[in-house]
């Protein structure tokens, strides 16, 4: 039985997890299922968020981990951690829409930061967020991340990242010192 007070377990994803992780990420960001949570991008992007190849590349990359979070033996969340010298990159973060709003995201990001600091000695965590996602950026700011104003273009025309529904999308770099 899945209960909110069951402990979370963390492990690195394996090849066998790829399909379940793609389904989780898609459910958190795309289509009608994503509207059950607050992280949906369904109004700004259609099409896929990721695919099995993209997830497998993260699982296999030498300086990368896809942290898989389980509760009662079921995958409920994931995030990518990538070692980039003095800092770590945080990405591919997804929490099951049915479980959003329970504080899981806050717990998981804190664990990801701890692991990046302890495993790699990272002094900062970096991430990129679609700049029009003000609610999501505000959530990260409450966790200690700051906007840098540094942006990179959205990959328009590359449907592996979705089909944009507006023409002003770009990624903004958010940074947090890891004390």
mmCIF file of C-alpha atoms in Angstrom:
data_model
loop_
_atom_site.group_PDB
_atom_site.id
_atom_site.type_symbol
_atom_site.label_atom_id
_atom_site.label_comp_id
_atom_site.label_asym_id
_atom_site.label_seq_id
_atom_site.Cartn_x
_atom_site.Cartn_y
_atom_site.Cartn_z
ATOM 1 C CA UNK A 1 0.000 0.000 0.000
ATOM 2 C CA UNK A 2 1.342 3.427 -0.951
ATOM 3 C CA UNK A 3 1.240 5.761 2.006
ATOM 4 C CA UNK A 4 2.525 9.308 2.295
ATOM 5 C CA UNK A 5 4.630 8.422 5.337
ATOM 6 C CA UNK A 6 6.416 5.480 3.701
ATOM 7 C CA UNK A 7 10.129 6.199 3.395
ATOM 8 C CA UNK A 8 11.697 7.237 0.113
ATOM 9 C CA UNK A 9 14.587 5.195 -1.211
ATOM 10 C CA UNK A 10 17.197 6.538 -3.619
ATOM 11 C CA UNK A 11 19.238 4.599 -6.158
ATOM 12 C CA UNK A 12 20.890 5.095 -9.516
ATOM 13 C CA UNK A 13 18.712 4.225 -12.502
ATOM 14 C CA UNK A 14 19.557 1.198 -14.608
ATOM 15 C CA UNK A 15 18.721 0.291 -18.199
ATOM 16 C CA UNK A 16 15.711 -1.653 -16.878
ATOM 17 C CA UNK A 17 14.208 1.580 -15.472
ATOM 18 C CA UNK A 18 14.214 3.540 -18.744
ATOM 19 C CA UNK A 19 10.609 2.907 -19.835
ATOM 20 C CA UNK A 20 9.199 3.624 -16.360
ATOM 21 C CA UNK A 21 11.266 6.811 -16.103
ATOM 22 C CA UNK A 22 10.176 8.058 -19.548
ATOM 23 C CA UNK A 23 6.542 7.459 -18.518
ATOM 24 C CA UNK A 24 7.089 9.341 -15.232
ATOM 25 C CA UNK A 25 8.770 12.334 -16.899
ATOM 26 C CA UNK A 26 6.114 12.533 -19.614
ATOM 27 C CA UNK A 27 3.306 12.310 -17.031
ATOM 28 C CA UNK A 28 4.796 15.175 -15.004
ATOM 29 C CA UNK A 29 5.210 17.601 -17.908
ATOM 30 C CA UNK A 30 3.094 16.734 -20.939
ATOM 31 C CA UNK A 31 -0.490 16.023 -21.877
ATOM 32 C CA UNK A 32 -3.616 15.906 -19.762
ATOM 33 C CA UNK A 33 -2.093 13.629 -17.099
ATOM 34 C CA UNK A 34 0.396 16.389 -16.249
ATOM 35 C CA UNK A 35 -2.451 18.743 -15.335
ATOM 36 C CA UNK A 36 -2.990 16.723 -12.137
ATOM 37 C CA UNK A 37 0.224 18.315 -10.839
ATOM 38 C CA UNK A 38 1.512 21.866 -10.980
ATOM 39 C CA UNK A 39 4.685 21.215 -13.038
ATOM 40 C CA UNK A 40 2.824 20.790 -16.334
ATOM 41 C CA UNK A 41 4.235 22.377 -19.475
ATOM 42 C CA UNK A 42 1.225 21.274 -21.548
ATOM 43 C CA UNK A 43 0.208 24.860 -22.364
ATOM 44 C CA UNK A 44 3.626 25.912 -23.664
ATOM 45 C CA UNK A 45 4.937 22.666 -25.169
ATOM 46 C CA UNK A 46 3.275 19.702 -26.824
ATOM 47 C CA UNK A 47 4.805 16.473 -28.031
ATOM 48 C CA UNK A 48 7.378 14.602 -25.988
ATOM 49 C CA UNK A 49 9.549 15.837 -23.114
ATOM 50 C CA UNK A 50 12.056 13.018 -23.470
ATOM 51 C CA UNK A 51 12.385 9.577 -24.994
ATOM 52 C CA UNK A 52 14.036 6.249 -24.113
ATOM 53 C CA UNK A 53 17.252 7.202 -25.930
ATOM 54 C CA UNK A 54 17.521 10.504 -24.053
ATOM 55 C CA UNK A 55 16.990 8.829 -20.677
ATOM 56 C CA UNK A 56 19.414 6.005 -21.505
ATOM 57 C CA UNK A 57 22.085 8.565 -22.459
ATOM 58 C CA UNK A 58 21.800 10.105 -18.968
ATOM 59 C CA UNK A 59 21.923 6.650 -17.319
ATOM 60 C CA UNK A 60 25.054 5.703 -19.297
ATOM 61 C CA UNK A 61 26.977 9.013 -19.249
ATOM 62 C CA UNK A 62 30.200 8.687 -17.215
ATOM 63 C CA UNK A 63 29.830 11.860 -15.095
ATOM 64 C CA UNK A 64 26.070 11.608 -14.752
ATOM 65 C CA UNK A 65 23.567 9.823 -12.544
ATOM 66 C CA UNK A 66 19.834 9.512 -12.912
ATOM 67 C CA UNK A 67 18.727 9.375 -9.297
ATOM 68 C CA UNK A 68 15.621 7.220 -9.053
ATOM 69 C CA UNK A 69 13.314 7.719 -6.088
ATOM 70 C CA UNK A 70 11.018 4.937 -4.925
ATOM 71 C CA UNK A 71 8.311 4.585 -2.329
ATOM 72 C CA UNK A 72 6.939 1.145 -1.525
ATOM 73 C CA UNK A 73 8.896 -0.307 -4.457
ATOM 74 C CA UNK A 74 7.366 2.062 -7.006
ATOM 75 C CA UNK A 75 9.252 4.809 -8.875
ATOM 76 C CA UNK A 76 7.718 8.130 -7.789
ATOM 77 C CA UNK A 77 10.379 10.641 -8.863
ATOM 78 C CA UNK A 78 13.732 11.102 -10.555
ATOM 79 C CA UNK A 79 16.409 13.698 -11.213
ATOM 80 C CA UNK A 80 19.626 13.920 -13.162
ATOM 81 C CA UNK A 81 22.848 14.857 -11.429
ATOM 82 C CA UNK A 82 25.856 15.615 -13.596
ATOM 83 C CA UNK A 83 29.360 16.354 -12.345
ATOM 84 C CA UNK A 84 30.739 19.442 -14.110
ATOM 85 C CA UNK A 85 33.917 20.316 -12.259
ATOM 86 C CA UNK A 86 33.281 22.617 -9.291
ATOM 87 C CA UNK A 87 29.536 22.489 -9.840
ATOM 88 C CA UNK A 88 26.887 19.878 -10.447
ATOM 89 C CA UNK A 89 24.018 20.155 -12.916
ATOM 90 C CA UNK A 90 20.494 19.260 -11.785
ATOM 91 C CA UNK A 91 17.984 18.282 -14.461
ATOM 92 C CA UNK A 92 15.319 15.875 -15.661
ATOM 93 C CA UNK A 93 13.485 16.406 -12.358
ATOM 94 C CA UNK A 94 10.074 14.772 -12.225
ATOM 95 C CA UNK A 95 7.681 13.914 -9.407
ATOM 96 C CA UNK A 96 4.571 11.850 -10.085
ATOM 97 C CA UNK A 97 1.690 14.346 -10.621
ATOM 98 C CA UNK A 98 -0.509 12.460 -8.147
ATOM 99 C CA UNK A 99 2.088 13.067 -5.418
ATOM 100 C CA UNK A 100 2.956 16.699 -6.145
ATOM 101 C CA UNK A 101 2.220 19.185 -3.390
ATOM 102 C CA UNK A 102 3.204 16.758 -0.592
ATOM 103 C CA UNK A 103 6.717 18.119 -0.070
ATOM 104 C CA UNK A 104 8.423 15.328 -2.020
ATOM 105 C CA UNK A 105 10.151 17.720 -4.415
ATOM 106 C CA UNK A 106 11.674 19.705 -1.544
ATOM 107 C CA UNK A 107 12.953 16.491 0.082
ATOM 108 C CA UNK A 108 14.361 15.094 -3.164
ATOM 109 C CA UNK A 109 16.178 18.259 -4.247
ATOM 110 C CA UNK A 110 17.778 18.517 -0.786
ATOM 111 C CA UNK A 111 18.999 14.910 -1.101
ATOM 112 C CA UNK A 112 20.315 15.586 -4.636
ATOM 113 C CA UNK A 113 22.238 18.623 -3.349
ATOM 114 C CA UNK A 114 23.658 16.579 -0.458
ATOM 115 C CA UNK A 115 24.794 13.820 -2.812
ATOM 116 C CA UNK A 116 26.409 16.270 -5.270
ATOM 117 C CA UNK A 117 28.281 17.938 -2.404
ATOM 118 C CA UNK A 118 29.386 14.699 -0.719
ATOM 119 C CA UNK A 119 30.091 12.580 -3.821
ATOM 120 C CA UNK A 120 31.775 15.158 -6.052
ATOM 121 C CA UNK A 121 32.631 18.022 -3.695
ATOM 122 C CA UNK A 122 30.402 20.318 -5.769
ATOM 123 C CA UNK A 123 30.243 23.850 -4.393
ATOM 124 C CA UNK A 124 27.281 24.940 -6.549
ATOM 125 C CA UNK A 125 24.252 23.387 -8.171
ATOM 126 C CA UNK A 126 23.230 24.680 -11.594
ATOM 127 C CA UNK A 127 20.009 24.089 -13.483
ATOM 128 C CA UNK A 128 18.170 25.556 -16.426
ATOM 129 C CA UNK A 129 14.444 26.323 -16.382
ATOM 130 C CA UNK A 130 12.237 27.585 -19.193
ATOM 131 C CA UNK A 131 12.178 31.310 -18.426
ATOM 132 C CA UNK A 132 8.389 31.712 -18.758
ATOM 133 C CA UNK A 133 7.824 29.135 -15.969
ATOM 134 C CA UNK A 134 7.533 31.819 -13.276
ATOM 135 C CA UNK A 135 5.778 29.508 -10.776
ATOM 136 C CA UNK A 136 8.504 26.883 -11.089
ATOM 137 C CA UNK A 137 11.308 29.450 -10.868
ATOM 138 C CA UNK A 138 9.682 30.907 -7.727
ATOM 139 C CA UNK A 139 9.599 27.391 -6.216
ATOM 140 C CA UNK A 140 13.343 26.990 -6.865
ATOM 141 C CA UNK A 141 14.022 30.479 -5.469
ATOM 142 C CA UNK A 142 12.322 29.392 -2.225
ATOM 143 C CA UNK A 143 14.850 26.510 -2.155
ATOM 144 C CA UNK A 144 17.787 28.962 -2.371
ATOM 145 C CA UNK A 145 18.354 29.124 -6.145
ATOM 146 C CA UNK A 146 18.877 32.502 -7.762
ATOM 147 C CA UNK A 147 18.182 33.686 -11.267
ATOM 148 C CA UNK A 148 21.321 34.645 -13.147
ATOM 149 C CA UNK A 149 19.700 36.314 -16.163
ATOM 150 C CA UNK A 150 21.959 34.091 -18.281
ATOM 151 C CA UNK A 151 19.884 32.403 -20.968
ATOM 152 C CA UNK A 152 20.350 29.878 -23.736
ATOM 153 C CA UNK A 153 18.027 29.416 -26.713
ATOM 154 C CA UNK A 154 15.258 26.828 -26.696
ATOM 155 C CA UNK A 155 15.981 24.164 -29.347
ATOM 156 C CA UNK A 156 13.162 25.167 -31.714
ATOM 157 C CA UNK A 157 12.718 22.610 -34.473
ATOM 158 C CA UNK A 158 14.103 19.705 -32.420
ATOM 159 C CA UNK A 159 10.947 17.793 -31.537
ATOM 160 C CA UNK A 160 12.853 15.563 -29.094
ATOM 161 C CA UNK A 161 12.298 18.473 -26.672
ATOM 162 C CA UNK A 162 8.674 19.099 -27.591
ATOM 163 C CA UNK A 163 6.682 21.248 -29.963
ATOM 164 C CA UNK A 164 6.638 24.857 -28.691
ATOM 165 C CA UNK A 165 3.276 26.613 -28.527
ATOM 166 C CA UNK A 166 4.870 30.066 -28.291
ATOM 167 C CA UNK A 167 7.902 31.816 -29.773
ATOM 168 C CA UNK A 168 9.529 33.334 -26.670
ATOM 169 C CA UNK A 169 10.934 30.227 -24.968
ATOM 170 C CA UNK A 170 14.491 30.110 -23.657
ATOM 171 C CA UNK A 171 16.304 28.476 -20.748
ATOM 172 C CA UNK A 172 17.504 30.538 -17.796
ATOM 173 C CA UNK A 173 20.376 29.413 -15.612
ATOM 174 C CA UNK A 174 19.581 29.157 -11.885
ATOM 175 C CA UNK A 175 22.420 28.688 -9.380
ATOM 176 C CA UNK A 176 22.616 27.730 -5.703
ATOM 177 C CA UNK A 177 25.749 27.619 -3.536
ATOM 178 C CA UNK A 178 26.095 24.294 -1.734
ATOM 179 C CA UNK A 179 27.447 25.188 1.717
#
